[in-house]
Coordinates of C-alpha atoms in Angstrom, one line a residue:
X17 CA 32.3 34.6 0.2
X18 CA 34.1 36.4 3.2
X19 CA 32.4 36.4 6.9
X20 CA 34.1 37.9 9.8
X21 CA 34.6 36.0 12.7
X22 CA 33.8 38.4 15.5
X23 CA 35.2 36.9 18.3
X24 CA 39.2 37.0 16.8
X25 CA 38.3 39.6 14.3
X26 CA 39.5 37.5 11.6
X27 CA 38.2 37.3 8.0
X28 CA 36.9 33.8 7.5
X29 CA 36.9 32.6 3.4
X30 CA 34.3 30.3 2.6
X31 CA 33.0 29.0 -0.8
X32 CA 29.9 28.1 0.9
X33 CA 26.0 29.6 -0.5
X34 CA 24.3 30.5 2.5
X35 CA 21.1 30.0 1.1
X36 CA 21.7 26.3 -0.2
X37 CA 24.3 25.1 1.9
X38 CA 23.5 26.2 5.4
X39 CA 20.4 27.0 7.5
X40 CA 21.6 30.0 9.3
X41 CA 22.7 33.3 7.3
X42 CA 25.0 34.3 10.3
X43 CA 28.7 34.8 10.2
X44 CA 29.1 33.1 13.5
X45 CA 27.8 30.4 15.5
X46 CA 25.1 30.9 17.9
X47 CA 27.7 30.6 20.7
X48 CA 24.4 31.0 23.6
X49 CA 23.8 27.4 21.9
X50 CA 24.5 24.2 23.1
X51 CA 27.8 22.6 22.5
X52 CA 26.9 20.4 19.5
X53 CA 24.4 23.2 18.2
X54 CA 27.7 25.3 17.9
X55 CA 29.9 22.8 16.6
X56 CA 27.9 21.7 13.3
X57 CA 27.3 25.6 12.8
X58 CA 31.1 25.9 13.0
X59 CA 31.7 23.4 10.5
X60 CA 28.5 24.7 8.3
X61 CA 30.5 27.8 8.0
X62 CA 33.4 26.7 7.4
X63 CA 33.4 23.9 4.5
X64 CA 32.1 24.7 0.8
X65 CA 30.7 22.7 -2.1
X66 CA 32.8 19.8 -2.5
X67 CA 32.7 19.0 1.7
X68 CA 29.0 19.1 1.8
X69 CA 28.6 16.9 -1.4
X70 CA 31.1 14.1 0.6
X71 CA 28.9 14.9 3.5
X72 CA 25.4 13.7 1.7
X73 CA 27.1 11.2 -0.6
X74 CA 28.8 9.0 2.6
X75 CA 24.9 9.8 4.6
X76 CA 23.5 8.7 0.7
X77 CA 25.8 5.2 1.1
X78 CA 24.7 4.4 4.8
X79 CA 21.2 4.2 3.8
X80 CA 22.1 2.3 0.7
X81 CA 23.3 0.0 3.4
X82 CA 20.4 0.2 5.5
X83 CA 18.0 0.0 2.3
X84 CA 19.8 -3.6 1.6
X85 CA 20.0 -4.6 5.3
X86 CA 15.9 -3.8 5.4
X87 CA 14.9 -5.4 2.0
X88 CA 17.1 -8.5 3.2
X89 CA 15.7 -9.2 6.3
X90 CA 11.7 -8.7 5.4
X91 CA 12.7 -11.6 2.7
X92 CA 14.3 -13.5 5.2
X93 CA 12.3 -13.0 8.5
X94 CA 9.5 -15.4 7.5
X95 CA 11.7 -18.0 6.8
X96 CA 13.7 -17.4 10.5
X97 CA 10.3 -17.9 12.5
X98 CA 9.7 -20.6 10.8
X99 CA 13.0 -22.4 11.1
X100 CA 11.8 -21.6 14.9
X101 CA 7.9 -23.2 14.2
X102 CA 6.9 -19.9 15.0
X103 CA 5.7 -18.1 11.5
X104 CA 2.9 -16.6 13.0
X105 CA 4.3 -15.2 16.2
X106 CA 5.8 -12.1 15.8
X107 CA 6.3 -11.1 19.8
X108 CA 9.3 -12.4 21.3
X109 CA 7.6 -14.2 24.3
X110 CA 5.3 -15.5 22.6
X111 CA 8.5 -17.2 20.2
X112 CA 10.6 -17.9 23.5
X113 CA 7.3 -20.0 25.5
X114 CA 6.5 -22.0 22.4
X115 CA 10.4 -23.0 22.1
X116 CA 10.3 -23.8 25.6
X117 CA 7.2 -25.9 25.5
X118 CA 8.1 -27.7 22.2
X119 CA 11.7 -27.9 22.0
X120 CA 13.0 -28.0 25.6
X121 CA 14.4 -25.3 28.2
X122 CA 18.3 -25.3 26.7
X123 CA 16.7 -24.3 23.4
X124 CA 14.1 -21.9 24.6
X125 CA 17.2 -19.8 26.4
X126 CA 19.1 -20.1 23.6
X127 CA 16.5 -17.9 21.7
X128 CA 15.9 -15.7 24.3
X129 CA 20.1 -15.0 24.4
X130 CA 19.5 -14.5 20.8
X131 CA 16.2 -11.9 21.2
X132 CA 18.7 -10.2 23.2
X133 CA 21.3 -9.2 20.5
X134 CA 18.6 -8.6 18.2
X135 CA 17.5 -5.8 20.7
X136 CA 20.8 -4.5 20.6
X137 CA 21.2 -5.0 17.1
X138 CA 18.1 -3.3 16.2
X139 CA 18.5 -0.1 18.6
X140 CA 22.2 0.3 17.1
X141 CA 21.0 0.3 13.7
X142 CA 18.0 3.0 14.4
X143 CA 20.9 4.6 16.2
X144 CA 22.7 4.9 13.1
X145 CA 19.8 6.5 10.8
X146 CA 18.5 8.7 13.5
X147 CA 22.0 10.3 14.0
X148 CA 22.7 11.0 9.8
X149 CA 18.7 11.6 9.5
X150 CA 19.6 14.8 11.2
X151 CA 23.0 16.1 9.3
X152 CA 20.9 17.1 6.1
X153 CA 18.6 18.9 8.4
X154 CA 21.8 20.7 9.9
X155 CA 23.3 21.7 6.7
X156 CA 20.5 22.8 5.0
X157 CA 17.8 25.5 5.3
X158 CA 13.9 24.8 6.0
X159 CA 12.6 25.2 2.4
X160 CA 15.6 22.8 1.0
X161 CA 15.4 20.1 3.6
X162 CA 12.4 18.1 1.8
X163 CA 14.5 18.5 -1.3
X164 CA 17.6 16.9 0.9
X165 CA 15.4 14.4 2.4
X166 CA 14.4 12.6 -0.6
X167 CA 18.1 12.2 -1.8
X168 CA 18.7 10.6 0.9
X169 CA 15.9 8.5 0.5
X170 CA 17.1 7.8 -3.1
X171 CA 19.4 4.6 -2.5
X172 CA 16.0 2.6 -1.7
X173 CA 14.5 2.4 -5.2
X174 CA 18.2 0.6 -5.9
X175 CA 17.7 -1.8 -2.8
X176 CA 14.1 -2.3 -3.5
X177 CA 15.0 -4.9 -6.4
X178 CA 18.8 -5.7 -5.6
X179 CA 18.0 -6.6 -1.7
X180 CA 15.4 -8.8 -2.6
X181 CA 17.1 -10.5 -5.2
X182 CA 20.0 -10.9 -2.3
X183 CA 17.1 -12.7 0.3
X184 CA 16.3 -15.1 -2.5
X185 CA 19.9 -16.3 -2.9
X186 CA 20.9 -16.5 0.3
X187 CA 17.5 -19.1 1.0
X188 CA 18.3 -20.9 -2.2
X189 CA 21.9 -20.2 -3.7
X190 CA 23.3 -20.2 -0.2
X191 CA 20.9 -22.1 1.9
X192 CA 21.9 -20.2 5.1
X193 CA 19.6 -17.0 6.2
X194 CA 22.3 -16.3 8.8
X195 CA 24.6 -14.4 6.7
X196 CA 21.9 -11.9 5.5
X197 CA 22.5 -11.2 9.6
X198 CA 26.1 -11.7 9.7
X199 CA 27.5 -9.6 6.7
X200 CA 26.5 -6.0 8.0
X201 CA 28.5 -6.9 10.8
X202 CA 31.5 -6.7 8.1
X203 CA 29.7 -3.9 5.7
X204 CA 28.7 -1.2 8.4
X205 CA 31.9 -0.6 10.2
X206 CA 33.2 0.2 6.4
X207 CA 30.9 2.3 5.2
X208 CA 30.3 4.6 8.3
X209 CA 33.9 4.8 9.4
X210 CA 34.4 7.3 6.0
X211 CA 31.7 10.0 7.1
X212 CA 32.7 9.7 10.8
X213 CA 36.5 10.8 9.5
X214 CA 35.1 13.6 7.0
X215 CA 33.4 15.0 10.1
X216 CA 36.2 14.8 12.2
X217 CA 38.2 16.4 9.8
X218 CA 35.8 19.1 9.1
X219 CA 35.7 19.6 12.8
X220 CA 39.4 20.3 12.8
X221 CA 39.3 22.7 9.7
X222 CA 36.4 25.2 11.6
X223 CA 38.6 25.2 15.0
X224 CA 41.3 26.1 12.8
X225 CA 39.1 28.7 11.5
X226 CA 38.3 30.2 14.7
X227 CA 35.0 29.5 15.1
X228 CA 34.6 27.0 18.2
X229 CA 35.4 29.1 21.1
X230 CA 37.8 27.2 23.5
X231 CA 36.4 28.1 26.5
X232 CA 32.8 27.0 25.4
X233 CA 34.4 23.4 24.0
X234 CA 36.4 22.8 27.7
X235 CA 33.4 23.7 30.0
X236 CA 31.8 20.1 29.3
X237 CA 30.2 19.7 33.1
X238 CA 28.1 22.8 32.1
X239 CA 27.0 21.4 29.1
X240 CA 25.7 18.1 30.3
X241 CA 24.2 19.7 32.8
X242 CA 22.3 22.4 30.3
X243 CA 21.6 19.2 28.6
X244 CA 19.9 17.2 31.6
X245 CA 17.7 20.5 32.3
X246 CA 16.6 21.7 29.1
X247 CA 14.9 18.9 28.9
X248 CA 16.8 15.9 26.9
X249 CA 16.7 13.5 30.1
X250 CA 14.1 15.1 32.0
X251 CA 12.3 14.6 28.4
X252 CA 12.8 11.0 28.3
X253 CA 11.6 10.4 31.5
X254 CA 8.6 12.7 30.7
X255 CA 7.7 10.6 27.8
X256 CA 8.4 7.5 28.4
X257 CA 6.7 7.5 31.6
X258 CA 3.7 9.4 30.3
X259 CA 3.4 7.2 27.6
X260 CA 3.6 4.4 29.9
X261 CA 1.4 5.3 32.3
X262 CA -1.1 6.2 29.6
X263 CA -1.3 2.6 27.6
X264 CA -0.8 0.6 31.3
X265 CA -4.8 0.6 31.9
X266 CA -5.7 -0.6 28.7
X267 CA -3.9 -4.2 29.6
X268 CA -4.7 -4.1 33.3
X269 CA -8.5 -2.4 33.1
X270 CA -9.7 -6.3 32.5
X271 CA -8.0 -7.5 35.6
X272 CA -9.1 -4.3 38.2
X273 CA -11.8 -5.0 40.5
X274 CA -14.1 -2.7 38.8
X275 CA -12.7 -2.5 35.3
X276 CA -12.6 0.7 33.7
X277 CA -14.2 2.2 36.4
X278 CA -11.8 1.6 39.2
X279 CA -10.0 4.3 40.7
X280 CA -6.7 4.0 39.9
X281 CA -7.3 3.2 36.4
X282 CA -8.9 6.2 35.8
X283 CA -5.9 8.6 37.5
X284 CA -3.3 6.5 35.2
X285 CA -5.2 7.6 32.2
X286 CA -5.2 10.8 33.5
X287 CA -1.5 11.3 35.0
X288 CA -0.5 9.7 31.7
X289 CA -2.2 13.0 29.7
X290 CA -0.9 15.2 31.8
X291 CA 2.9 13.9 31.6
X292 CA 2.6 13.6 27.8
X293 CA 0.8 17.4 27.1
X294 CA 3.8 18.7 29.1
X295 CA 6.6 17.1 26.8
X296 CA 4.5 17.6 23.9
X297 CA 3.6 21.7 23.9
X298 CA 3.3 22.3 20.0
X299 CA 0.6 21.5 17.9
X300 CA 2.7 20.9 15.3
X301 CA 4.4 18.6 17.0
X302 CA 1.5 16.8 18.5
X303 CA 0.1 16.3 14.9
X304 CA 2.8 15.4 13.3
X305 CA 3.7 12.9 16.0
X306 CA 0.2 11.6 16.3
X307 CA -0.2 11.0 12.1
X308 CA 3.5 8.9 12.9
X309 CA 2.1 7.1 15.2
X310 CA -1.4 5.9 13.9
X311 CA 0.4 5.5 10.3
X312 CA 3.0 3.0 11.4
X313 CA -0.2 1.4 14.0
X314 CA -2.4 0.6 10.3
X315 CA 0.8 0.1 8.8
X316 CA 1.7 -3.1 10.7
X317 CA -1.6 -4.0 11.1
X318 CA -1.4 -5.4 7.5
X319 CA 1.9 -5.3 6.3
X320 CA 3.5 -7.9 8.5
X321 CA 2.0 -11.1 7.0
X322 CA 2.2 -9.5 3.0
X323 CA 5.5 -11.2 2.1
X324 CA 4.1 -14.6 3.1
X325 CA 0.5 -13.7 1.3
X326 CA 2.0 -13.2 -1.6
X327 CA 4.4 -16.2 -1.8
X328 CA 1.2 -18.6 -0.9
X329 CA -1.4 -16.9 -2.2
X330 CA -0.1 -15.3 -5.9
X331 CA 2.8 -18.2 -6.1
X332 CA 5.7 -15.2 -6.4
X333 CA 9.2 -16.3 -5.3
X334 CA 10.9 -14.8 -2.4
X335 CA 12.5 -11.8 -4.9
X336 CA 8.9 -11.1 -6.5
X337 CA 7.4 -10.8 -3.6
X338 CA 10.3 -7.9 -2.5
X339 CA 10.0 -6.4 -5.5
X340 CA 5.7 -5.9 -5.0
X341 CA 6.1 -5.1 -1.4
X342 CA 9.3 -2.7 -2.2
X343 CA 6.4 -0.4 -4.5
X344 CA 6.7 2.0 -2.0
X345 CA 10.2 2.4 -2.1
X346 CA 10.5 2.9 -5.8
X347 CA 7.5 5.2 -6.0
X348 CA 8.5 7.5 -3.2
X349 CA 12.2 8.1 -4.4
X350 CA 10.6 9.6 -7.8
X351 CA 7.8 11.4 -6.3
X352 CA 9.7 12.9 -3.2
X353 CA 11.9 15.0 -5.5
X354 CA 8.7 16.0 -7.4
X355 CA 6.6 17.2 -4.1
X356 CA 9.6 18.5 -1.5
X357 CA 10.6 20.8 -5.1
X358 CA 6.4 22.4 -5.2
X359 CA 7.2 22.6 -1.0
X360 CA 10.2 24.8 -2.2
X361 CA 8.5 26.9 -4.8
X362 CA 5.5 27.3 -2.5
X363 CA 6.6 27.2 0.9
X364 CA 3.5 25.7 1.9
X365 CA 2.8 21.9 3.0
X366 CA -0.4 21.5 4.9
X367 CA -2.6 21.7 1.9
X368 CA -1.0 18.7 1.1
X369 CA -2.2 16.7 4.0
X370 CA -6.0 17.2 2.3
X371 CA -4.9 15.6 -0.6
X372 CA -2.7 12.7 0.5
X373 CA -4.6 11.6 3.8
X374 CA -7.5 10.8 1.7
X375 CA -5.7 9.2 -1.4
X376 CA -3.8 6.8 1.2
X377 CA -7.0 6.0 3.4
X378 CA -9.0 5.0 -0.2
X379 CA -6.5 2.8 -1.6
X380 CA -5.8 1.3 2.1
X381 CA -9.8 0.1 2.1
X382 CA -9.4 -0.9 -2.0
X383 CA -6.7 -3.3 -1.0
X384 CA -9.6 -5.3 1.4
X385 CA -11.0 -6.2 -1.7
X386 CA -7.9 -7.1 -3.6
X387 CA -6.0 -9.3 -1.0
X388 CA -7.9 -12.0 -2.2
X389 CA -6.9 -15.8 -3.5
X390 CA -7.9 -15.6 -7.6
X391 CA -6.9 -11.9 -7.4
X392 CA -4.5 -10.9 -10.0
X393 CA -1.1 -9.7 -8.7
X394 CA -1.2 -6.4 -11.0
X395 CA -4.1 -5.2 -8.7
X396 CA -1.9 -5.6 -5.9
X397 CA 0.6 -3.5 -7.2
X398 CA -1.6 -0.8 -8.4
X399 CA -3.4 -0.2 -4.8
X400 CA 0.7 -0.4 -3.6
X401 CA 1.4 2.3 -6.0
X402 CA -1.6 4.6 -4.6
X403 CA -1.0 3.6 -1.2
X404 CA 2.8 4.8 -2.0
X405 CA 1.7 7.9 -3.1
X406 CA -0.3 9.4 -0.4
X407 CA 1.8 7.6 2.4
X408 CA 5.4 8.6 1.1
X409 CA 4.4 12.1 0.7
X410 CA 2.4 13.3 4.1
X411 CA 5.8 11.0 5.7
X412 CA 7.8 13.5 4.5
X413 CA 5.5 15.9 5.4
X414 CA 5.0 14.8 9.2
X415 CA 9.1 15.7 9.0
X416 CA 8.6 19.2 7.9
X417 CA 6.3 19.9 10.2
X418 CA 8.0 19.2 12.8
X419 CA 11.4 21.0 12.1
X420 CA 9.4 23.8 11.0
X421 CA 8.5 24.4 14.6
X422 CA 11.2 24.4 16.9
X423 CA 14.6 26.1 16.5
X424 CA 17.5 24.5 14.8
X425 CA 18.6 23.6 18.3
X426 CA 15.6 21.3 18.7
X427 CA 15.9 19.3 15.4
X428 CA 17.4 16.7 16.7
X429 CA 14.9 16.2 19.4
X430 CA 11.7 16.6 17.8
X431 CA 13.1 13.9 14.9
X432 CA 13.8 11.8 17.6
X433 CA 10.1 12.1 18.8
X434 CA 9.5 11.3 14.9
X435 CA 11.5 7.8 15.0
X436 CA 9.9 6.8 18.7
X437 CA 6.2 7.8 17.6
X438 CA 6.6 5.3 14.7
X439 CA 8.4 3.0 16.5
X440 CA 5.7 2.8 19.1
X441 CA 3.0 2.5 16.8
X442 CA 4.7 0.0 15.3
X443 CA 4.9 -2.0 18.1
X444 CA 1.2 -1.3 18.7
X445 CA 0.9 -2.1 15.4
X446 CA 2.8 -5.6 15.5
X447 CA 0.5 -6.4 18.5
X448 CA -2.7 -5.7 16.6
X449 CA -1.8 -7.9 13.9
X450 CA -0.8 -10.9 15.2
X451 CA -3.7 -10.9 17.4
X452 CA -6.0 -10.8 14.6
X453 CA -3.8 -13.7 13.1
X454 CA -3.4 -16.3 15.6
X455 CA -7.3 -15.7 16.2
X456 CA -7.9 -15.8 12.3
X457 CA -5.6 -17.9 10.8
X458 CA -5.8 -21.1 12.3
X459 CA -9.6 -21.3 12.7
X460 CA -9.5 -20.5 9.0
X461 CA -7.2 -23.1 8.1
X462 CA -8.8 -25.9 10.4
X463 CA -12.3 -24.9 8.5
X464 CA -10.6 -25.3 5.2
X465 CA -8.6 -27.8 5.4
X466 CA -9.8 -31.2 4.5
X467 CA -10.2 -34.2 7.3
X468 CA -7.0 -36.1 6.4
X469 CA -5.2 -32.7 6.1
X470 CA -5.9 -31.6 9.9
X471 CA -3.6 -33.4 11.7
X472 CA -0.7 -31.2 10.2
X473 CA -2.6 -28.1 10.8
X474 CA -0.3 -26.9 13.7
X475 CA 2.5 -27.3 10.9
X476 CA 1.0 -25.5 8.3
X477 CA -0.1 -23.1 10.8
X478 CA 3.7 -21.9 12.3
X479 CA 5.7 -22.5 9.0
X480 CA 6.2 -20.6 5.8
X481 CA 8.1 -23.8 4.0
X482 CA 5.4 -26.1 5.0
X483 CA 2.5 -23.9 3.4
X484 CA 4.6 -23.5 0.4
X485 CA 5.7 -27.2 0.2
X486 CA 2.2 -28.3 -1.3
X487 CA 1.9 -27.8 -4.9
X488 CA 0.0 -24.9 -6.3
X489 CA -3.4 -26.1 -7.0
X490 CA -3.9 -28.6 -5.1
X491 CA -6.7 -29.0 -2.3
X492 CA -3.8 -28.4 0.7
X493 CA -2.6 -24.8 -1.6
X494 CA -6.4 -23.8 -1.9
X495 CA -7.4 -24.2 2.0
X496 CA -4.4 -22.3 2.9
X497 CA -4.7 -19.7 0.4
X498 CA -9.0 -19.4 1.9
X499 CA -7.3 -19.1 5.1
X500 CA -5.0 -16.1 4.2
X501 CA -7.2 -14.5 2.6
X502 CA -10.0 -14.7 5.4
X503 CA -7.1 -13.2 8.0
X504 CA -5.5 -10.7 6.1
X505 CA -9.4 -8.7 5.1
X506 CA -9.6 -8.5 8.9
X507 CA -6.4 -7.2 9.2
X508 CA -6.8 -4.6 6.2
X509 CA -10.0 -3.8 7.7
X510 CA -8.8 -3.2 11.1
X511 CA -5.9 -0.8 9.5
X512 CA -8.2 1.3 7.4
X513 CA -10.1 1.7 10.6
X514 CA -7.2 3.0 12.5
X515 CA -5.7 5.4 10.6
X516 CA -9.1 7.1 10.0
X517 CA -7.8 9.2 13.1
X518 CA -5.4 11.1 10.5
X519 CA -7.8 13.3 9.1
X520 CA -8.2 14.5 12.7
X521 CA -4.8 14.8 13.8
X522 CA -3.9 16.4 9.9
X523 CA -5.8 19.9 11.3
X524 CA -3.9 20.0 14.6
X525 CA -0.6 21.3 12.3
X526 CA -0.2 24.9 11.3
X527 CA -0.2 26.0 8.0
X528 CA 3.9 26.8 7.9
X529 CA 5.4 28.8 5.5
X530 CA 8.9 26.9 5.5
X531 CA 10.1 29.5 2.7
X532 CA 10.5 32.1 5.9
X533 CA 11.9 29.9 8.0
X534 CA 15.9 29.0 8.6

């Protein structure tokens, strides 16, 4: 195919199928875009088959790497708090004061130095998959993009058996959890450095081209400054601070000399609406972001304790107990292909927020009853392979949703609202949860446990090895296994509860036809 560049008048060859390949049918960039909205238009145009397919196979190998790096740690993370006596603490103060307290101040700041780099070490890696989450939405068009997230997806039914099967030998072939941390530092500089080249590379061929206009690539103090007003800093600020604001009274309400009545209370709340509604305008969005948000809130809820349950509770070794929790994984790389294909045919998604909503919320209240000590593992699995079903689909769906309402300049900030939505509901989540554990857990155990058995509760209590050092079946086992299962029904409950809000939020999004859109 043959488009005319019409700023040079130059015939521009290109083996590239507009339809499949890119999201905009134009021969040209939209040069009134912003600088990066023209460049990976530029290089859209320019490439054909064999560039994109290098494209999506180096994005298909970073989350391979991310796929191990995830299925690795949730295997090994257990194990780290506890090396710390601090398996049921998941916030890092609360790790850091009982360091302090119990192992002395040198120690204590030793962790904290270490809390640190994981800070930094978790915000680079969600760096990383934000920034290629959004090159298959810039190379492909609306109705294909479900379709190119699910391959994408696809290198995490592979890492949902071989990463957990990695955690297990590093605790028992290798006895040392650290280089589950230690070898990504060697793997991800590898495996990125290739797509960051192809790019570059690419970049080159569509200025070669013609089609990055060199007075739009030099004027680069006009484009940060279009950048800070059209709202990606001002939009930070906007929500961050709104959300801020917004969640402030519900830790300080307690404290205020009138509680939820005081004045300035009531204005955060308030000020905190206001700031948010102005950021988030579409209803899309806000649905979409909202369904994120109280997802990932259940999610953790119940989810952060389920490796442990099932190596205490249904006797499964480190790698079994990836494999069950990995259900999802596996489930949603078949499926995905499946739904994001009917998306394509139909071009409509929101009926399928009536159908998985409600299969995901059922299943989510089944596995109360199943999280059990004396419950078979099988039944586990099968609420895990419901759950997988209605939660992997209306993800992908909370992603469509979103792109389908904004312009393809706005993609990357609207998935960006995707990743911090979940990421603070996870957080919210992660708070939820092990407040319902430290005030569950070790009541349970001490009212289990028998007399002679008490004075090692506060072991028990913060280490994974020490629950799993007494043999199965014996009185210890049983009382521990009680205790689990009395903590994590309050913690499935609470979950269920939570992410009742989705059938609300599901009706704030618009019925999309992604079939008309670019």
């Amino acid at each position: 195919m043959v488009n005319l560049d019409l700023e040079k008048g130059n015939a521009v060859e290109t083996t590239a199928e507009p339809e499949i390949l890119k999201p905009f049918l134009d021969a040209v960039p939209d040069y009134d875009a912003q600088n990066g909205i023209q460049t990976i238009e530029a290089m859209t145009l320019s490439w054909g088959k064999a560039s994109l397919a290098a494209l999506l196979i180096n994005v298909w190998l970073i989350f391979l790497t991310n796929g191990f790096r995830s299925s690795i740690l949730y295997g090994l993370t257990p194990y780290v708090t506890s090396d710390f006596q601090s398996h049921s603490l998941f916030t890092v103060i609360g790790i850091v004061s009982d360091a302090m307290t119990a192992a002395g101040r040198a120690e204590g700041f030793l962790l904290m130095v270490g809390s640190a780099t994981l800070v930094f070490y978790t915000i680079g890696f969600s760096g990383i998959i934000y920034t290629v989450a959004v090159l298959p939405a810039d190379v492909t068009s609306l109705k294909n993009r479900g379709i190119a997230f699910a391959f994408t997806s696809s290198p995490y039914m592979i890492t949902a058996f071989a990463g957990s099967k990695a955690a297990e030998s590093l605790l028992v072939d290798v006895k040392n959890w650290r280089w589950g941390f230690g070898a990504f530092a060697i793997i991800v500089p590898v495996v990125t450095l290739s797509l960051f080249i192809l790019l570059k590379l690419q970049l080159r061929n569509a200025e070669k081209k013609g089609l990055i206009m060199e007075e739009t690539r030099n004027k680069w103090t006009l484009q940060y400054a279009c950048i800070f007003i059209t709202a990606t800093i001002p939009g930070v600020f906007l929500f961050a601070g709104g959300l801020t604001v917004f969640l402030l009274p519900f830790t300080l309400a307690k404290h205020a000399p009138n509680g939820w009545k005081t004045d300035y209370i009531i204005a955060m709340i308030i000020v905190g609406v206001v700031v948010l509604n102005k950021f988030l305008f579409d209803r899309s969005v806000i649905g979409a972001c909202l369904i994120e948000m109280t997802y990932q809130t259940s999610y953790y809820c119940w989810n952060s304790y389920f490796s442990s349950f099932l190596q205490v509770v249904c006797n499964l070794s480190v790698a079994e107990a990836g494999y069950v929790n990995s259900t999802f994984q596996v489930v949603s790389g078949v499926l995905l292909f499946i739904v994001c294909y009917l998306i394509r045919r139909t071009g409509r998604i929101k009926w399928l927020f009536y159908v998985t909503v409600p299969i995901y919320t059922f299943d989510l209240g089944l596995m109360i009853y199943f999280r059990q000590p004396n419950v078979k593992v099988g039944f586990i699995v099968m609420c895990e392979i419901f759950i997988s079903i209605g939660g992997s689909v209306f993800i992908r769906l909370e992603q469509l949703a979103r792109l389908a309402a904004v312009d393809h300049q706005y993609v990357a900030a609207v998935l960006a609202l995707l990743y911090v939505s979940g990421t603070v509901g996870g957080a919210i989540g992660n708070a939820i949860s092990g407040t319902i554990w430290t005030n569950t857990f070790l009541s349970a155990l001490q009212r289990e446990l028998l007399v002679n058995a008490l004075p090692d509760v506060m072991t028990i209590y913060s280490s994974l090895s020490a629950q799993l050092a007494y043999p199965v079946g014996s009185v210890e086992r049983l009382a521990i296994q009680a205790a689990y299962g009395y903590g994590q029904a309050r913690m499935l409950a609470t979950g269920v509860g939570i992410f009742r809000l989705a059938f609300i939020w599901m009706f704030l999004i618009w019925n999309h036809d992604v079939s008309q859109k670019k």
